[in-house]
Amino acid sequence: MPELPEVETVANGVHDRVRGQRIVSVWTSGKPQTFKSPEAEIAEVLTGATIAQVRRVGKTIVMTLVFPADQPHPNAAAKAPAGDAAPGTASAEFLVHLGMSGRLLVAHPDVARPPHTHAVLTLGDGRELRFVDPRRFGRLSVRREAYLGPGQEPLTISPADFAALFRGRKMPIKAALLNQSLLHGVGNIYADEALARAGIRPRRQAARLTRAELARLHAALGNVLRRAIELGGSSVSDYVDADGATGFFQLEHLVYARDGQPCRSCATPIRKITLAGRGTHFCPQCQR
DNA sequence: CGTCCCACCTGATTGC
DNA sequence: TGCAATCAGGTGGGAC
């Protein structure tokens, strides 16, 4: 399940592989749910565009598209907002949300397309950028304005701003961590792992955390996300990066998917409950 | 608006 | 052994 570290790994991998490539043609599957923008609009905006940059915003992969002046894009000039692009170019963004099972793969055309391929962008050098998503929780869209995301970035938020997010929130702290309008990018795995490292029970009311606990949680969340990015993410179900390689952070999980197994710190069996509709894992001894 | 719950999906796993 | 029920969860929309 791709969360911030997995999405960052994929975005960086795709960036390294396709930056500067022109999109010469676009194929889409016709599964309506996958496309947040109309398929025809996606194909229209992408075709002929050059991929200038691929980056992560929250859990969303954002590709910056440019339309060089010497290769005018048939639709860009009229639709791109004036003033936010370099002279002689227009720009747009292609947004990819991986959902639960989405993959963004760079492959040669002679490699068979996997089942559940929903979009294929053929690049100028002949390679294909493929969006594959069996469960179809992923979403593709194009937009003309810069995408900023709904919440704050967990990697750069200050301790004070972090603490302010939870002021007056009656919901459990885990539910607050998962709320993308507060923090953008934290999902089920890293919410559980951050709470475990901070020694805080997932059911604790967000507003009732002490200043010290909030400081520990802020640090734990940043540390766990940075460490997971170093290791290429967690591969617990079907997450893989742009090469199809798995990540290794799951080897360092303290609680996630470890229910019944001994806590790495105190050997108490890890407990699993349902909270906010999600499987939630914690050590009943170490987390209070 | 805050909060809660379910539908959307398919593959893997569990249960009988 | 085989088939059916269950589980996994990011997001968005509806209910209260």
Tab-separated table of N, CA and C in Angstrom, chain A residues 2-94:
chain	number	residue	atom	x	y	z
A	2	PRO	N	0.888	1.958	-1.084
A	2	PRO	CA	1.822	3.073	-1.187
A	2	PRO	C	1.436	4.251	-0.306
A	3	GLU	N	2.318	4.607	0.582
A	3	GLU	CA	2.181	5.832	1.364
A	3	GLU	C	3.332	6.749	0.983
A	4	LEU	N	3.577	7.756	1.794
A	4	LEU	CA	4.561	8.773	1.416
A	4	LEU	C	5.915	8.191	0.987
A	5	PRO	N	6.536	7.295	1.752
A	5	PRO	CA	7.865	6.813	1.348
A	5	PRO	C	7.839	6.013	0.049
A	6	GLU	N	6.793	5.224	-0.146
A	6	GLU	CA	6.686	4.439	-1.372
A	6	GLU	C	6.441	5.362	-2.564
A	7	VAL	N	5.569	6.351	-2.377
A	7	VAL	CA	5.274	7.277	-3.468
A	7	VAL	C	6.518	8.087	-3.814
A	8	GLU	N	7.273	8.496	-2.792
A	8	GLU	CA	8.514	9.237	-3.051
A	8	GLU	C	9.507	8.376	-3.833
A	9	THR	N	9.615	7.102	-3.458
A	9	THR	CA	10.525	6.190	-4.155
A	9	THR	C	10.123	6.040	-5.622
A	10	VAL	N	8.833	5.864	-5.849
A	10	VAL	CA	8.353	5.713	-7.222
A	10	VAL	C	8.581	7.008	-8.011
A	11	ALA	N	8.233	8.147	-7.402
A	11	ALA	CA	8.377	9.422	-8.111
A	11	ALA	C	9.832	9.666	-8.486
A	12	ASN	N	10.751	9.411	-7.551
A	12	ASN	CA	12.175	9.621	-7.849
A	12	ASN	C	12.652	8.677	-8.945
A	13	GLY	N	12.210	7.419	-8.878
A	13	GLY	CA	12.618	6.446	-9.889
A	13	GLY	C	12.107	6.821	-11.263
A	14	VAL	N	10.847	7.245	-11.319
A	14	VAL	CA	10.280	7.627	-12.610
A	14	VAL	C	10.959	8.895	-13.127
A	15	HIS	N	11.212	9.819	-12.210
A	15	HIS	CA	11.903	11.054	-12.608
A	15	HIS	C	13.233	10.742	-13.292
A	16	ASP	N	14.026	9.873	-12.654
A	16	ASP	CA	15.341	9.537	-13.212
A	16	ASP	C	15.232	8.866	-14.581
A	17	ARG	N	14.151	8.145	-14.800
A	17	ARG	CA	14.041	7.363	-16.030
A	17	ARG	C	13.385	8.112	-17.184
A	18	VAL	N	12.498	9.058	-16.882
A	18	VAL	CA	11.731	9.652	-17.996
A	18	VAL	C	11.883	11.166	-18.136
A	19	ARG	N	12.635	11.800	-17.243
A	19	ARG	CA	12.757	13.259	-17.334
A	19	ARG	C	13.302	13.661	-18.697
A	20	GLY	N	12.667	14.651	-19.294
A	20	GLY	CA	13.100	15.133	-20.601
A	20	GLY	C	12.485	14.406	-21.783
A	21	GLN	N	11.768	13.333	-21.492
A	21	GLN	CA	11.153	12.570	-22.583
A	21	GLN	C	9.873	13.254	-23.059
A	22	ARG	N	9.650	13.147	-24.365
A	22	ARG	CA	8.407	13.655	-24.938
A	22	ARG	C	7.402	12.505	-24.993
A	23	ILE	N	6.153	12.806	-24.716
A	23	ILE	CA	5.101	11.794	-24.797
A	23	ILE	C	4.562	11.818	-26.222
A	24	VAL	N	4.777	10.732	-26.960
A	24	VAL	CA	4.379	10.763	-28.372
A	24	VAL	C	2.979	10.200	-28.587
A	25	SER	N	2.528	9.307	-27.693
A	25	SER	CA	1.149	8.843	-27.820
A	25	SER	C	0.661	8.322	-26.481
A	26	VAL	N	-0.655	8.254	-26.338
A	26	VAL	CA	-1.283	7.880	-25.069
A	26	VAL	C	-2.393	6.880	-25.346
A	27	TRP	N	-2.381	5.798	-24.570
A	27	TRP	CA	-3.485	4.831	-24.621
A	27	TRP	C	-4.104	4.732	-23.231
A	28	THR	N	-5.429	4.679	-23.164
A	28	THR	CA	-6.091	4.496	-21.867
A	28	THR	C	-7.126	3.390	-21.979
A	29	SER	N	-7.447	2.810	-20.824
A	29	SER	CA	-8.193	1.551	-20.796
A	29	SER	C	-9.701	1.718	-20.921
A	30	GLY	N	-10.207	2.906	-20.617
A	30	GLY	CA	-11.647	3.091	-20.659
A	30	GLY	C	-12.375	2.716	-19.388
A	31	LYS	N	-11.639	2.379	-18.323
A	31	LYS	CA	-12.299	2.118	-17.035
A	31	LYS	C	-12.566	3.463	-16.379
A	32	PRO	N	-13.822	3.884	-16.352
A	32	PRO	CA	-14.094	5.281	-15.998
A	32	PRO	C	-13.603	5.683	-14.608
A	33	GLN	N	-13.671	4.748	-13.671
A	33	GLN	CA	-13.331	5.136	-12.306
A	33	GLN	C	-11.883	5.562	-12.158
A	34	THR	N	-11.024	5.044	-13.021
A	34	THR	CA	-9.593	5.334	-12.921
A	34	THR	C	-9.280	6.788	-13.284
A	35	PHE	N	-10.156	7.393	-14.050
A	35	PHE	CA	-9.822	8.694	-14.621
A	35	PHE	C	-10.634	9.799	-13.976
A	36	LYS	N	-9.926	10.627	-13.197
A	36	LYS	CA	-10.577	11.727	-12.501
A	36	LYS	C	-10.849	12.873	-13.468
A	37	SER	N	-9.959	13.049	-14.448
A	37	SER	CA	-10.252	13.930	-15.569
A	37	SER	C	-10.764	13.040	-16.691
A	38	PRO	N	-11.566	13.578	-17.607
A	38	PRO	CA	-12.015	12.768	-18.743
A	38	PRO	C	-10.820	12.195	-19.502
A	39	GLU	N	-10.945	10.940	-19.918
A	39	GLU	CA	-9.839	10.304	-20.631
A	39	GLU	C	-9.393	11.099	-21.841
A	40	ALA	N	-10.354	11.651	-22.567
A	40	ALA	CA	-10.008	12.401	-23.780
A	40	ALA	C	-9.153	13.612	-23.420
A	41	GLU	N	-9.468	14.241	-22.291
A	41	GLU	CA	-8.690	15.415	-21.877
A	41	GLU	C	-7.279	15.002	-21.469
A	42	ILE	N	-7.174	13.875	-20.773
A	42	ILE	CA	-5.847	13.387	-20.372
A	42	ILE	C	-4.989	13.124	-21.612
A	43	ALA	N	-5.561	12.416	-22.566
A	43	ALA	CA	-4.801	12.108	-23.781
A	43	ALA	C	-4.426	13.387	-24.521
A	44	GLU	N	-5.353	14.321	-24.539
A	44	GLU	CA	-5.129	15.574	-25.270
A	44	GLU	C	-4.002	16.392	-24.651
A	45	VAL	N	-3.998	16.477	-23.328
A	45	VAL	CA	-2.969	17.286	-22.662
A	45	VAL	C	-1.610	16.597	-22.719
A	46	LEU	N	-1.601	15.268	-22.529
A	46	LEU	CA	-0.314	14.558	-22.453
A	46	LEU	C	0.373	14.434	-23.808
A	47	THR	N	-0.413	14.214	-24.850
A	47	THR	CA	0.197	13.933	-26.147
A	47	THR	C	0.982	15.150	-26.646
A	48	GLY	N	2.264	14.930	-26.907
A	48	GLY	CA	3.123	16.010	-27.392
A	48	GLY	C	3.843	16.766	-26.295
A	49	ALA	N	3.443	16.521	-25.054
A	49	ALA	CA	4.089	17.226	-23.944
A	49	ALA	C	5.423	16.580	-23.593
A	50	THR	N	6.299	17.372	-22.981
A	50	THR	CA	7.575	16.852	-22.474
A	50	THR	C	7.501	16.794	-20.950
A	51	ILE	N	7.981	15.659	-20.379
A	51	ILE	CA	7.975	15.492	-18.924
A	51	ILE	C	9.188	16.209	-18.352
A	52	ALA	N	8.939	17.344	-17.681
A	52	ALA	CA	10.049	18.151	-17.179
A	52	ALA	C	10.501	17.668	-15.805
A	53	GLN	N	9.578	17.140	-15.020
A	53	GLN	CA	9.914	16.773	-13.649
A	53	GLN	C	8.846	15.833	-13.108
A	54	VAL	N	9.283	14.894	-12.272
A	54	VAL	CA	8.348	14.014	-11.566
A	54	VAL	C	8.669	14.120	-10.084
A	55	ARG	N	7.670	14.463	-9.287
A	55	ARG	CA	7.911	14.630	-7.849
A	55	ARG	C	6.698	14.146	-7.068
A	56	ARG	N	6.822	14.164	-5.741
A	56	ARG	CA	5.749	13.709	-4.874
A	56	ARG	C	5.138	14.881	-4.119
A	57	VAL	N	3.823	14.930	-4.045
A	57	VAL	CA	3.134	15.856	-3.150
A	57	VAL	C	2.189	14.997	-2.317
A	58	GLY	N	2.440	14.871	-1.038
A	58	GLY	CA	1.640	13.958	-0.221
A	58	GLY	C	1.778	12.551	-0.759
A	59	LYS	N	0.650	11.908	-1.053
A	59	LYS	CA	0.698	10.568	-1.643
A	59	LYS	C	0.521	10.619	-3.161
A	60	THR	N	0.553	11.806	-3.719
A	60	THR	CA	0.296	11.961	-5.159
A	60	THR	C	1.590	12.179	-5.926
A	61	ILE	N	1.727	11.502	-7.061
A	61	ILE	CA	2.857	11.715	-7.966
A	61	ILE	C	2.452	12.823	-8.937
A	62	VAL	N	3.293	13.844	-9.028
A	62	VAL	CA	2.993	15.002	-9.869
A	62	VAL	C	4.046	15.102	-10.963
A	63	MET	N	3.597	15.031	-12.221
A	63	MET	CA	4.510	15.220	-13.349
A	63	MET	C	4.263	16.590	-13.944
A	64	THR	N	5.332	17.383	-14.014
A	64	THR	CA	5.234	18.683	-14.658
A	64	THR	C	5.435	18.496	-16.155
A	65	LEU	N	4.469	18.966	-16.928
A	65	LEU	CA	4.517	18.845	-18.387
A	65	LEU	C	4.819	20.212	-18.976
A	66	VAL	N	5.714	20.249	-19.943
A	66	VAL	CA	5.969	21.507	-20.637
A	66	VAL	C	5.760	21.310	-22.130
A	67	PHE	N	5.431	22.403	-22.767
A	67	PHE	CA	5.152	22.388	-24.201
A	67	PHE	C	6.088	23.396	-24.839
A	68	PRO	N	7.259	22.965	-25.273
A	68	PRO	CA	8.253	23.912	-25.799
A	68	PRO	C	7.696	24.731	-26.952
A	69	ALA	N	8.185	25.961	-27.035
A	69	ALA	CA	7.663	26.880	-28.040
A	69	ALA	C	7.930	26.400	-29.459
A	70	ASP	N	9.043	25.658	-29.635
A	70	ASP	CA	9.357	25.205	-30.991
A	70	ASP	C	8.574	23.954	-31.365
A	71	GLN	N	7.868	23.395	-30.384
A	71	GLN	CA	6.986	22.274	-30.679
A	71	GLN	C	5.628	22.588	-30.062
A	72	PRO	N	4.963	23.583	-30.613
A	72	PRO	CA	3.761	24.082	-29.948
A	72	PRO	C	2.729	22.978	-29.737
A	73	HIS	N	2.197	22.966	-28.553
A	73	HIS	CA	1.164	21.985	-28.229
A	73	HIS	C	-0.168	22.536	-28.693
A	74	PRO	N	-0.958	21.722	-29.366
A	74	PRO	CA	-2.191	22.232	-29.959
A	74	PRO	C	-3.162	22.817	-28.936
A	75	ASN	N	-3.099	22.361	-27.696
A	75	ASN	CA	-4.108	22.800	-26.740
A	75	ASN	C	-3.545	23.644	-25.608
A	76	ALA	N	-2.238	23.667	-25.498
A	76	ALA	CA	-1.656	24.248	-24.300
A	76	ALA	C	-1.792	25.757	-24.245
A	77	ALA	N	-1.551	26.408	-25.379
A	77	ALA	CA	-1.442	27.854	-25.344
A	77	ALA	C	-2.707	28.502	-24.811
A	78	ALA	N	-3.827	28.010	-25.243
A	78	ALA	CA	-5.080	28.637	-24.842
A	78	ALA	C	-5.449	28.298	-23.399
A	79	LYS	N	-5.046	27.128	-22.929
A	79	LYS	CA	-5.558	26.658	-21.654
A	79	LYS	C	-4.615	26.893	-20.476
A	80	ALA	N	-3.309	26.946	-20.764
A	80	ALA	CA	-2.381	27.108	-19.655
A	80	ALA	C	-2.534	28.494	-19.046
A	81	PRO	N	-2.414	28.585	-17.736
A	81	PRO	CA	-2.546	29.896	-17.098
A	81	PRO	C	-1.381	30.791	-17.491
A	82	ALA	N	-1.677	32.041	-17.760
A	82	ALA	CA	-0.616	32.959	-18.154
A	82	ALA	C	0.236	33.308	-16.943
A	83	GLY	N	1.525	33.479	-17.196
A	83	GLY	CA	2.382	34.043	-16.166
A	83	GLY	C	3.084	33.051	-15.266
A	84	ASP	N	2.668	31.787	-15.230
A	84	ASP	CA	3.334	30.858	-14.319
A	84	ASP	C	4.251	29.898	-15.072
A	85	ALA	N	4.493	30.155	-16.309
A	85	ALA	CA	5.400	29.292	-17.065
A	85	ALA	C	6.523	30.148	-17.635
A	86	ALA	N	7.644	29.478	-17.933
A	86	ALA	CA	8.771	30.204	-18.507
A	86	ALA	C	8.363	30.766	-19.868
A	87	PRO	N	9.009	31.850	-20.280
A	87	PRO	CA	8.667	32.434	-21.590
A	87	PRO	C	8.832	31.406	-22.705
A	88	GLY	N	7.884	31.368	-23.568
A	88	GLY	CA	7.982	30.450	-24.696
A	88	GLY	C	7.473	29.057	-24.401
A	89	THR	N	7.079	28.784	-23.176
A	89	THR	CA	6.539	27.463	-22.860
A	89	THR	C	5.210	27.621	-22.139
A	90	ALA	N	4.419	26.575	-22.232
A	90	ALA	CA	3.218	26.494	-21.409
A	90	ALA	C	3.403	25.261	-20.537
A	91	SER	N	2.580	25.108	-19.530
A	91	SER	CA	2.782	23.953	-18.662
A	91	SER	C	1.450	23.430	-18.142
A	92	ALA	N	1.496	22.195	-17.697
A	92	ALA	CA	0.344	21.565	-17.061
A	92	ALA	C	0.906	20.504	-16.132
A	93	GLU	N	0.049	19.837	-15.376
A	93	GLU	CA	0.502	18.777	-14.487
A	93	GLU	C	-0.322	17.514	-14.708
A	94	PHE	N	0.361	16.388	-14.644
A	94	PHE	CA	-0.267	15.072	-14.721
A	94	PHE	C	-0.160	14.456	-13.334
